[in-house]
mmCIF file with all atom_site columns, C-alpha atoms in Angstrom:
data_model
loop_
_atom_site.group_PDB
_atom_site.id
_atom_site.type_symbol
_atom_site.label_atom_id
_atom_site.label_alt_id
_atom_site.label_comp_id
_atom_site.label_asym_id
_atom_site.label_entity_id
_atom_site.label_seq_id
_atom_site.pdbx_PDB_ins_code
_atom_site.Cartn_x
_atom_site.Cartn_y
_atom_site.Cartn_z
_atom_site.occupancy
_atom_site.B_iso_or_equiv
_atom_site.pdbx_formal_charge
_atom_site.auth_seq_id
_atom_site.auth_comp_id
_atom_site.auth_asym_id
_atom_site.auth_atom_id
_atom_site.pdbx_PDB_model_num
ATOM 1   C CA . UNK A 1 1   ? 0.000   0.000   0.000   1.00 0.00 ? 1   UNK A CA 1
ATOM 2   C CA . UNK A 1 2   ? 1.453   3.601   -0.813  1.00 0.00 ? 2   UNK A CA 1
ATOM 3   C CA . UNK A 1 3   ? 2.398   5.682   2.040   1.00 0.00 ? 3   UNK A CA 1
ATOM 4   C CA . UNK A 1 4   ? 0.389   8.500   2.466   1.00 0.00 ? 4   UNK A CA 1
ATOM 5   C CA . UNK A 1 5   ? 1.994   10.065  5.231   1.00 0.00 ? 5   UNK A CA 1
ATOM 6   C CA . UNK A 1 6   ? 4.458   12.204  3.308   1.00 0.00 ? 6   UNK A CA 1
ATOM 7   C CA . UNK A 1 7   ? 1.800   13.594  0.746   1.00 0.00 ? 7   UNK A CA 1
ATOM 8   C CA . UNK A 1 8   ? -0.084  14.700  3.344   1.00 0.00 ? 8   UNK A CA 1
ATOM 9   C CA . UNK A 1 9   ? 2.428   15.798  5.421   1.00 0.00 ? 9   UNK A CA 1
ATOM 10  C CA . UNK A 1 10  ? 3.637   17.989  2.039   1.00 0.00 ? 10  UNK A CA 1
ATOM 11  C CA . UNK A 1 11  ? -0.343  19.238  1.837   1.00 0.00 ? 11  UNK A CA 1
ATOM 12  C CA . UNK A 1 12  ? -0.551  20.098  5.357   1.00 0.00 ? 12  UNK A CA 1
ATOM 13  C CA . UNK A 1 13  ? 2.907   21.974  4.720   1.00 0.00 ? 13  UNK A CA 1
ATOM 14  C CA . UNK A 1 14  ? 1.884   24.009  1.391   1.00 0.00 ? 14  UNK A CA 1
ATOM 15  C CA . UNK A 1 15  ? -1.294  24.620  3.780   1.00 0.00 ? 15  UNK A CA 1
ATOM 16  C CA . UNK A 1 16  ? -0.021  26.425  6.647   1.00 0.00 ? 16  UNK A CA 1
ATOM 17  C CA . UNK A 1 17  ? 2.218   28.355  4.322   1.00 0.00 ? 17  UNK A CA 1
ATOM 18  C CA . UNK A 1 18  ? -0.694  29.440  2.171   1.00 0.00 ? 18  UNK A CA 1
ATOM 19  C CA . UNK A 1 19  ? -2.409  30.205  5.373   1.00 0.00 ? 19  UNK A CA 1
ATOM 20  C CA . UNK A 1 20  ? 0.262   32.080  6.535   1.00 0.00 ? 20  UNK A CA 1
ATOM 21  C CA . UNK A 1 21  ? 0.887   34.272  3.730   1.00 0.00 ? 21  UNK A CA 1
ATOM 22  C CA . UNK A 1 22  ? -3.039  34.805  3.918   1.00 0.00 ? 22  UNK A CA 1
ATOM 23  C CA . UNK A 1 23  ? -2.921  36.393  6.774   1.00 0.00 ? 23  UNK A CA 1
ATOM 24  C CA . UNK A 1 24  ? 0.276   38.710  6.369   1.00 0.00 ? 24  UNK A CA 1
ATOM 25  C CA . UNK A 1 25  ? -1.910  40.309  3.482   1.00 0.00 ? 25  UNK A CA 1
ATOM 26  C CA . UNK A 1 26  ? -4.971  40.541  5.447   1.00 0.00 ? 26  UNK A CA 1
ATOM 27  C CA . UNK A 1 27  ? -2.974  42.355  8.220   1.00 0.00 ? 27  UNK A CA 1
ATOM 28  C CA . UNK A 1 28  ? -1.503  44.623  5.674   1.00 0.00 ? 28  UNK A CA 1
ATOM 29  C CA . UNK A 1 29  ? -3.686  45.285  3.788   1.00 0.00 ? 29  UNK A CA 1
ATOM 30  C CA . UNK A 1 30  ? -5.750  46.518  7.155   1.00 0.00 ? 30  UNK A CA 1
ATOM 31  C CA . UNK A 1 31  ? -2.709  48.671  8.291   1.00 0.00 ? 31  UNK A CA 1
ATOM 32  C CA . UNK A 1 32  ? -2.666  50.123  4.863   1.00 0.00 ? 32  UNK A CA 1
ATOM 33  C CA . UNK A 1 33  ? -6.395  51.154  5.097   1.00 0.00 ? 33  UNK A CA 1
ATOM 34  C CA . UNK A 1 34  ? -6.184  52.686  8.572   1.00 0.00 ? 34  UNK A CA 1
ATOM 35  C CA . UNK A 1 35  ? -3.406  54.494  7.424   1.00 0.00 ? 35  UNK A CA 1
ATOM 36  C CA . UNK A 1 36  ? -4.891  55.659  4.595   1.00 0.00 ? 36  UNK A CA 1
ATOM 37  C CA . UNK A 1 37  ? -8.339  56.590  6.706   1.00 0.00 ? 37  UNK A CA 1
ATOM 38  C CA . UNK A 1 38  ? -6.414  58.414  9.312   1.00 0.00 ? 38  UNK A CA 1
ATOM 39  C CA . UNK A 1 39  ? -4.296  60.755  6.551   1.00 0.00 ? 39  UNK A CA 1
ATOM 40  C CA . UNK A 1 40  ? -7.548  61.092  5.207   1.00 0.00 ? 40  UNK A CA 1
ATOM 41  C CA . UNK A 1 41  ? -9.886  62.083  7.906   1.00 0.00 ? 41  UNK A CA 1
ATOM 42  C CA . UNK A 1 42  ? -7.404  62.327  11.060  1.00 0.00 ? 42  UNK A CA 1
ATOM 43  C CA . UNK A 1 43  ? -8.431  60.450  13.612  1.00 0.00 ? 43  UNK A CA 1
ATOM 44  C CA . UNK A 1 44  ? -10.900 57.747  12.928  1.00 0.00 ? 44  UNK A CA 1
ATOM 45  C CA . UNK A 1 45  ? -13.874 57.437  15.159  1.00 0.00 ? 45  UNK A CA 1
ATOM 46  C CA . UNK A 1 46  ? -14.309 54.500  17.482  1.00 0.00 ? 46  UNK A CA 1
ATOM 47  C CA . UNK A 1 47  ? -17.543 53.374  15.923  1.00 0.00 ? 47  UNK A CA 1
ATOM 48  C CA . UNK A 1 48  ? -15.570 53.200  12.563  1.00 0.00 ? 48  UNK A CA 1
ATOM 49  C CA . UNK A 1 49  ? -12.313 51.689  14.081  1.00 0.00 ? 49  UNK A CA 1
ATOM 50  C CA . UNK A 1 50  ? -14.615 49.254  15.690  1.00 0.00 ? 50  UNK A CA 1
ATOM 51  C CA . UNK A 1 51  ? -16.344 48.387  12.173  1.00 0.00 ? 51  UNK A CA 1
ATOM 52  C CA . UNK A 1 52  ? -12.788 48.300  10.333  1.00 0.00 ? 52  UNK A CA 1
ATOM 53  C CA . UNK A 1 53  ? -11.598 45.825  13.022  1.00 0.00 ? 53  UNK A CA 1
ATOM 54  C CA . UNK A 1 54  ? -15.190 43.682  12.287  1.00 0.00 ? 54  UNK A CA 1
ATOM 55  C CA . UNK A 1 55  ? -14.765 43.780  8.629   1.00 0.00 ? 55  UNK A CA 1
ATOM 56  C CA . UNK A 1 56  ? -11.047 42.543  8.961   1.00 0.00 ? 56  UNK A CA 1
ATOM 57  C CA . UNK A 1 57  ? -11.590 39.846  11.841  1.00 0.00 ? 57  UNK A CA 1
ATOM 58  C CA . UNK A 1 58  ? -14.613 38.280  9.432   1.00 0.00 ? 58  UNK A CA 1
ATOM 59  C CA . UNK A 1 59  ? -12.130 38.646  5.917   1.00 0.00 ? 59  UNK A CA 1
ATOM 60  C CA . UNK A 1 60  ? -9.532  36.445  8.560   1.00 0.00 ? 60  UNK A CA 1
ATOM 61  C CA . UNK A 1 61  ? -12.059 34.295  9.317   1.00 0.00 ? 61  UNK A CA 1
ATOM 62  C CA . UNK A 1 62  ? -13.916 33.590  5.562   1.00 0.00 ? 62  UNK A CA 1
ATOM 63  C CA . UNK A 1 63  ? -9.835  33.050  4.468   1.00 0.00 ? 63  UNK A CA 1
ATOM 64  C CA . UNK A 1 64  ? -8.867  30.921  7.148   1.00 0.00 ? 64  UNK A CA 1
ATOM 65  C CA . UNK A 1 65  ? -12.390 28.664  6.344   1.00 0.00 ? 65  UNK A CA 1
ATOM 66  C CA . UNK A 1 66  ? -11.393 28.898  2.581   1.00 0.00 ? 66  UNK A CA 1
ATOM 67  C CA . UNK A 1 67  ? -7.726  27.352  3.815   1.00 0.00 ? 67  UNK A CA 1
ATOM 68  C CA . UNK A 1 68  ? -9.171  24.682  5.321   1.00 0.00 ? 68  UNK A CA 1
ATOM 69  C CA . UNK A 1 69  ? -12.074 23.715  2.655   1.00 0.00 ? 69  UNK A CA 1
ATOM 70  C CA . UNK A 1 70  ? -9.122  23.533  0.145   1.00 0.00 ? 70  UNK A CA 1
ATOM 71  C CA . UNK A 1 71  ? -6.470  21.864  2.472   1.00 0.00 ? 71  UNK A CA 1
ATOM 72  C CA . UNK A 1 72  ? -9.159  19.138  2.821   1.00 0.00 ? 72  UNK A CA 1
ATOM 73  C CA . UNK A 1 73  ? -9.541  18.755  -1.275  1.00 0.00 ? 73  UNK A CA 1
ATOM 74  C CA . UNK A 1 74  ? -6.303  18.818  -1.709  1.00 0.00 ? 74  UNK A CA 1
ATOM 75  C CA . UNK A 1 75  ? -5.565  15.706  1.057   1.00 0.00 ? 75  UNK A CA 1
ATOM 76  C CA . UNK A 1 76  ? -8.745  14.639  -0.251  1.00 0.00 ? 76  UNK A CA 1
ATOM 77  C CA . UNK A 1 77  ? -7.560  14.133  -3.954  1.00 0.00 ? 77  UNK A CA 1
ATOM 78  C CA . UNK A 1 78  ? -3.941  12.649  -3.125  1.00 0.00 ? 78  UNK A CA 1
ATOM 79  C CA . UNK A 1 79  ? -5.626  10.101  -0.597  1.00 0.00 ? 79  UNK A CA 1
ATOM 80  C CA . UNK A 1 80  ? -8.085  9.319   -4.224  1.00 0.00 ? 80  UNK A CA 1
ATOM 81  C CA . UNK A 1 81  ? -5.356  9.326   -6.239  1.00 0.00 ? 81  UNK A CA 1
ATOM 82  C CA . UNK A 1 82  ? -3.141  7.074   -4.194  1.00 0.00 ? 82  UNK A CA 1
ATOM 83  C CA . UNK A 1 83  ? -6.102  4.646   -3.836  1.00 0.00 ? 83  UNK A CA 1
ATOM 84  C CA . UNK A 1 84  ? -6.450  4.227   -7.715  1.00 0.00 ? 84  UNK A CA 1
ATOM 85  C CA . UNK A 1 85  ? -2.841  3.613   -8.027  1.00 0.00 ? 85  UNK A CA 1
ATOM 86  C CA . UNK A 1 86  ? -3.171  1.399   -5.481  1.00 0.00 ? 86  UNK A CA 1
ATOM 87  C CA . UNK A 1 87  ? -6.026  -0.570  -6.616  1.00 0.00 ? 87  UNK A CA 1
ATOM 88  C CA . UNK A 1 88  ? -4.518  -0.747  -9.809  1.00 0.00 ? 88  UNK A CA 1
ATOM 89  C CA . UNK A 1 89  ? -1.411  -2.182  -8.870  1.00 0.00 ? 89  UNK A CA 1
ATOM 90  C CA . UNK A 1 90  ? -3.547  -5.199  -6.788  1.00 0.00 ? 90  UNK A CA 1
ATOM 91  C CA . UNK A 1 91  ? -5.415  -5.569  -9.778  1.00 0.00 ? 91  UNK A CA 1
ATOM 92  C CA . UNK A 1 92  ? -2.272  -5.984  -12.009 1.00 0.00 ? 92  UNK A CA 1
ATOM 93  C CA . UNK A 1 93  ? -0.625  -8.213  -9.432  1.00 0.00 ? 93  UNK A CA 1
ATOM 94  C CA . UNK A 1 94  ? -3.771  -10.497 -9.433  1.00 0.00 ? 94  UNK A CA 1
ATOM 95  C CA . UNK A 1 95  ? -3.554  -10.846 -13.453 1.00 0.00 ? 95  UNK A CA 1
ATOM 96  C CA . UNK A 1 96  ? -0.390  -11.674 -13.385 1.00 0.00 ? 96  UNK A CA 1
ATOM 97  C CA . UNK A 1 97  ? -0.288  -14.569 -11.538 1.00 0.00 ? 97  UNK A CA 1
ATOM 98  C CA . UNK A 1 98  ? 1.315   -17.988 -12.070 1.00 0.00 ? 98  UNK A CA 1
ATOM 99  C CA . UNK A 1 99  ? -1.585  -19.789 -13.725 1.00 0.00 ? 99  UNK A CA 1
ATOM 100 C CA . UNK A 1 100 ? -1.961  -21.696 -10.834 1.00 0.00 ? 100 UNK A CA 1
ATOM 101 C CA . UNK A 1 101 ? -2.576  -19.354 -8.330  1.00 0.00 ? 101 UNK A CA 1
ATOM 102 C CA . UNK A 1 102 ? -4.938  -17.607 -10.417 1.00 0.00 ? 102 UNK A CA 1
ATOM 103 C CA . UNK A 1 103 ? -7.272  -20.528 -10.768 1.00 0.00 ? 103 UNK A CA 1
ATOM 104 C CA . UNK A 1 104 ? -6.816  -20.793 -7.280  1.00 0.00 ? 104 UNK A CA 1
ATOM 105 C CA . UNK A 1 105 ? -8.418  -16.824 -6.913  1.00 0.00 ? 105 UNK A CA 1
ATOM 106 C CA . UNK A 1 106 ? -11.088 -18.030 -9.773  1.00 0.00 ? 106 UNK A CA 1
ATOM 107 C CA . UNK A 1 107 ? -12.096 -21.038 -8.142  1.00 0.00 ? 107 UNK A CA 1
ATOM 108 C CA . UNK A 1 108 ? -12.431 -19.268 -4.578  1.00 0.00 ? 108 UNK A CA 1
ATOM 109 C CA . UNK A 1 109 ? -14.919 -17.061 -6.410  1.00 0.00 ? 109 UNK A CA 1
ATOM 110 C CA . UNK A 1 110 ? -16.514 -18.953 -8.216  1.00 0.00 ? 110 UNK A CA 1
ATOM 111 C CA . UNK A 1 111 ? -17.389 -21.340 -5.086  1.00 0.00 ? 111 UNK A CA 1
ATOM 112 C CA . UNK A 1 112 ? -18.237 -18.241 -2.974  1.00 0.00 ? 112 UNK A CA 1
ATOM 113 C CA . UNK A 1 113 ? -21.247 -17.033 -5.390  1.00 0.00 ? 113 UNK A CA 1
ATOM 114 C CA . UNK A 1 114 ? -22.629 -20.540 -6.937  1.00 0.00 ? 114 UNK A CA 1
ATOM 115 C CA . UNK A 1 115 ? -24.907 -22.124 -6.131  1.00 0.00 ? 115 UNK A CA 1
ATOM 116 C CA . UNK A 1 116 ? -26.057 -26.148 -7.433  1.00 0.00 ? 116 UNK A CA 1
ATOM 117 C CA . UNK A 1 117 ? -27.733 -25.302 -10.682 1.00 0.00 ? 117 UNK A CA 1
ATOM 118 C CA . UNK A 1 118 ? -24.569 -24.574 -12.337 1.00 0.00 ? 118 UNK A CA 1
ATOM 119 C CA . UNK A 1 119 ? -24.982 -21.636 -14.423 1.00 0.00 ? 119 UNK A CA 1
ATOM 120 C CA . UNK A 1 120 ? -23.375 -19.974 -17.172 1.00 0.00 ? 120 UNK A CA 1
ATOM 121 C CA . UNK A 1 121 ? -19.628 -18.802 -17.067 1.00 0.00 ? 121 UNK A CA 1
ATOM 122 C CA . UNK A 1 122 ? -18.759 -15.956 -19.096 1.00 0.00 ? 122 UNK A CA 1
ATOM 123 C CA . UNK A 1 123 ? -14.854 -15.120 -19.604 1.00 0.00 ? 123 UNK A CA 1
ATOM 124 C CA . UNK A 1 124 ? -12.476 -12.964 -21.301 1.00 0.00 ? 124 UNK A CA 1
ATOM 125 C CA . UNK A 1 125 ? -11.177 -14.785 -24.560 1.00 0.00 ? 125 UNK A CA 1
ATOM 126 C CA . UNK A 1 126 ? -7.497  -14.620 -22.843 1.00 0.00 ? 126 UNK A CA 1
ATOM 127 C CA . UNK A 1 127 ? -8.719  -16.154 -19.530 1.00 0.00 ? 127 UNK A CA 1
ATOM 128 C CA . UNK A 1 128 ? -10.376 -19.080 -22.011 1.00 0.00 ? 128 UNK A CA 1
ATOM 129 C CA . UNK A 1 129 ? -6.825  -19.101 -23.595 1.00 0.00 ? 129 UNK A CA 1
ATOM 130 C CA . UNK A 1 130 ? -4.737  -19.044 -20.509 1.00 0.00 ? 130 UNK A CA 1
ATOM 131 C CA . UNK A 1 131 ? -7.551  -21.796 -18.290 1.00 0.00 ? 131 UNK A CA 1
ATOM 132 C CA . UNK A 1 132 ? -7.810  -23.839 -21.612 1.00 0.00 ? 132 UNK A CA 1
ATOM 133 C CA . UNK A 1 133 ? -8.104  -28.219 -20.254 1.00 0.00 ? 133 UNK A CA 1
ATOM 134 C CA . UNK A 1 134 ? -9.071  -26.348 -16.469 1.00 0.00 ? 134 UNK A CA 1
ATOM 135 C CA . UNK A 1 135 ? -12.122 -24.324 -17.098 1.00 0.00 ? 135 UNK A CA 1
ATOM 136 C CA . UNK A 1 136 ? -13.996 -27.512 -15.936 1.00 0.00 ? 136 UNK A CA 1
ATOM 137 C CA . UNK A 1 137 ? -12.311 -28.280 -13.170 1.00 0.00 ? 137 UNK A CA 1
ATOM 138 C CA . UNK A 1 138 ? -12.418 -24.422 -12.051 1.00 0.00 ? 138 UNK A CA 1
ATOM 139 C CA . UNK A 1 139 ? -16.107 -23.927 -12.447 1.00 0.00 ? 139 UNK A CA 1
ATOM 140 C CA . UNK A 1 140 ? -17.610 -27.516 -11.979 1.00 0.00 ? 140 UNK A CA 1
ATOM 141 C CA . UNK A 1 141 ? -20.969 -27.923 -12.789 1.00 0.00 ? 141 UNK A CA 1
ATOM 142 C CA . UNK A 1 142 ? -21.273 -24.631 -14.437 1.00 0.00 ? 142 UNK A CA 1
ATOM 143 C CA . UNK A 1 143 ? -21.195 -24.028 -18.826 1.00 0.00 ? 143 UNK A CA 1
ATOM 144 C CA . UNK A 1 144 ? -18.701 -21.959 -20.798 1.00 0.00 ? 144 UNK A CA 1
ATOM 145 C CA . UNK A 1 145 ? -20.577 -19.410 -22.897 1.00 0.00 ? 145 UNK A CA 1
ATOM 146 C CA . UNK A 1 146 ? -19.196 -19.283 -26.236 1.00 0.00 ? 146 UNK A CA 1
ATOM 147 C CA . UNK A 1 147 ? -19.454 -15.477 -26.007 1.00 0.00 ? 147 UNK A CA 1
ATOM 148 C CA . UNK A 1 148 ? -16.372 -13.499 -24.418 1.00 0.00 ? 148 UNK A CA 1
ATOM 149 C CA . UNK A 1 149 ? -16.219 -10.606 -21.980 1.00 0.00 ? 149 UNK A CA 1
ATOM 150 C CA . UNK A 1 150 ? -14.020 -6.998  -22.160 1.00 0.00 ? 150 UNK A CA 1
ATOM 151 C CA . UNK A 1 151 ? -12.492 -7.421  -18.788 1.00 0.00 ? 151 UNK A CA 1
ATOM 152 C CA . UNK A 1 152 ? -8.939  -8.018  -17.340 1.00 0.00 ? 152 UNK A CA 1
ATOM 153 C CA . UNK A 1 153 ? -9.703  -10.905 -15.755 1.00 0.00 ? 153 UNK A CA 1
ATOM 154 C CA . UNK A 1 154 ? -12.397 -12.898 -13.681 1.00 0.00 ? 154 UNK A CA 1
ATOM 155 C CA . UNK A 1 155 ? -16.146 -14.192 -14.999 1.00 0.00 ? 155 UNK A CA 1
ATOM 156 C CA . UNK A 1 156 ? -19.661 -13.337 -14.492 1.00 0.00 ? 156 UNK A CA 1
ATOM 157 C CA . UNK A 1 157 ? -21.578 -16.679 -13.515 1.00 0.00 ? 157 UNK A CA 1
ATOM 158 C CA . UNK A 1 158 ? -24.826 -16.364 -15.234 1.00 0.00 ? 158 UNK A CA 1
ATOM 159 C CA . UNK A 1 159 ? -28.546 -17.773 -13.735 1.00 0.00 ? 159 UNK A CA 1
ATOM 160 C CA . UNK A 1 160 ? -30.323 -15.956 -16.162 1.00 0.00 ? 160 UNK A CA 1
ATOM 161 C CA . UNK A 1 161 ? -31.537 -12.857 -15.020 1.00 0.00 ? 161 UNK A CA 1
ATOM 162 C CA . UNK A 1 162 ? -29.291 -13.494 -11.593 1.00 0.00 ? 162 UNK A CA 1
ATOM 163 C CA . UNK A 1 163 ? -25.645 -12.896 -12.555 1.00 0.00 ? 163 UNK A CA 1
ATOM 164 C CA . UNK A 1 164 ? -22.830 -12.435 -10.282 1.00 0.00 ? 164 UNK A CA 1
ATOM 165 C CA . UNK A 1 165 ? -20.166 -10.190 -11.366 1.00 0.00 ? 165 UNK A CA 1
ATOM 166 C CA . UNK A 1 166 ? -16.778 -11.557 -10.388 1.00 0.00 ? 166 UNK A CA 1
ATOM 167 C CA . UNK A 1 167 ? -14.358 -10.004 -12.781 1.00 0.00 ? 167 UNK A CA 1
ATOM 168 C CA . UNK A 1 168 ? -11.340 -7.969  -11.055 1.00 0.00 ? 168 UNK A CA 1
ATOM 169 C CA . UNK A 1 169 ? -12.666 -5.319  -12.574 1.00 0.00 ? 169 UNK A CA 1
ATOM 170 C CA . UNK A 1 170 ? -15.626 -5.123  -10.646 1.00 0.00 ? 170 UNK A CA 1
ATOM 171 C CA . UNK A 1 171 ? -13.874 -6.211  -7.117  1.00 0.00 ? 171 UNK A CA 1
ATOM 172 C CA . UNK A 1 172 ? -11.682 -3.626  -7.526  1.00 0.00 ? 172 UNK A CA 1
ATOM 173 C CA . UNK A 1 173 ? -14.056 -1.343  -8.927  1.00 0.00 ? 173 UNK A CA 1
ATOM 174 C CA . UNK A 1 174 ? -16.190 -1.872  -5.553  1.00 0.00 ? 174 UNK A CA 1
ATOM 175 C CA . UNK A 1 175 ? -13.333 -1.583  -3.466  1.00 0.00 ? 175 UNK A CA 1
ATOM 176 C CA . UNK A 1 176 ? -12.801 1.594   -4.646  1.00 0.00 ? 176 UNK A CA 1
ATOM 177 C CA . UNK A 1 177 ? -16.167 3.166   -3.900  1.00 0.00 ? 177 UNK A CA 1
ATOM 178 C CA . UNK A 1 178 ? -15.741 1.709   -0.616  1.00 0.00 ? 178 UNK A CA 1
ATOM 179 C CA . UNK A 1 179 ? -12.744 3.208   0.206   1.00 0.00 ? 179 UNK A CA 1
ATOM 180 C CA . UNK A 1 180 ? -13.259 6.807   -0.971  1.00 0.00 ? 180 UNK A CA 1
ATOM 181 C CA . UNK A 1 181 ? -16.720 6.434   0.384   1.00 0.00 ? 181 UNK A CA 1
ATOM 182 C CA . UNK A 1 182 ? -14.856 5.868   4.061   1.00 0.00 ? 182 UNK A CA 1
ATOM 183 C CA . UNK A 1 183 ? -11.898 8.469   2.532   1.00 0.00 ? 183 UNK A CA 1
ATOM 184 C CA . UNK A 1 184 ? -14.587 10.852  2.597   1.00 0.00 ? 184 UNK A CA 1
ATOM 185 C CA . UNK A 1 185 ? -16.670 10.180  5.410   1.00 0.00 ? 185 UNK A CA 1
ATOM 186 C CA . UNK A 1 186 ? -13.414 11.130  7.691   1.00 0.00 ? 186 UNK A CA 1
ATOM 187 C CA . UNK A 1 187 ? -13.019 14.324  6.029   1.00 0.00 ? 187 UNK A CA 1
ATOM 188 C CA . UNK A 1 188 ? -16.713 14.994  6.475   1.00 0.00 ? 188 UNK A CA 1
ATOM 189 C CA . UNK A 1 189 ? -16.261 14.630  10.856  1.00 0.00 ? 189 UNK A CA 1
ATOM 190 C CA . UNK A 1 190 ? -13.279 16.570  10.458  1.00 0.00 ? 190 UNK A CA 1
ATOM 191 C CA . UNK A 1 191 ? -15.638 19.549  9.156   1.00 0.00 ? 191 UNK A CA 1
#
């Protein structure tokens, strides 16, 4: 799995810089204007000092909520990011293993989603290729369909309207959700 600990550490960096220089301008920029005001006018009034000061301590305070809204995009996006590469990377790892082992991870599908009527296995035409003299051994009980699937990898077992998607595609695709779904439910209590 990638370590996310120095991307986020690099985000949270960038951050507090951004944040900083944020508030350097909102400090000058208010020194400017009451300098400006008081050459103007001479002294200012309390009642307008005490606005100025209102106006600048809610400009801080929309800018420091912007910093952290985009702070949390930006974590949010490397954390996604990092997850697709990771998910890819299982998903390569799974298609390229020894033949073996792979219709060891087809098999443990296929007996986790069938049930005894068999069924219908649909395949990529390289898994037919590369399972060729196994594919009844693999999925016993169960029919090749003659038609072929666009995946990577993995079947769909067929009952007719009932199918079960197990292509790594899919997994992985599911995975995914799940993991930016819980991704984003942590930045979401953090808010």
């Amino acid at each position: 799995m990638v370590d996310l600990q120095p991307i986020t550490d690099k985000i949270v960096e960038d951050a507090a810089k951004s944040a900083a220089e944020i508030v350097e301008k909102a400090r000058a920029r208010a020194a400017e204007m009451r300098a400006a005001f008081k050459t103007e006018k001479g002294e200012a009034s309390a009642e307008y000092e005490k606005k100025l000061e209102n106006e600048i301590s809610a400009m801080y305070e929309r800018e420091a909520a912007e910093d952290r809204r985009l702070k949390r995009l930006v974590a949010l996006s490397a954390k996604s990011d990092a997850v697709s590469k990771a998910i890819a990377a299982a998903k390569q790892k799974i298609v390229l293993l020894p033949d073996d082992e792979y219709k060891k991870v087809l098999s443990g599908l296929y007996e986790s989603v069938r049930t005894e009527n068999g069924g219908k296995i649909f395949m990529s035409s390289a898994d037919k290729k590369r399972l060729f003299g196994s594919v009844s051994e693999i999925f016993r009980g169960a029919v090749l369909a003659d038609e072929n699937l666009e995946c990577s990898g993995g079947f769909v077992l067929s009952y007719g309207r009932v199918e079960f998607d197990c292509t790594i595609d899919s997994i992985f695709a599911d995975k995914y959700r799940d993991m930016c779904d819980k991704i984003n439910a942590l930045y979401e209590k953090e808010s």
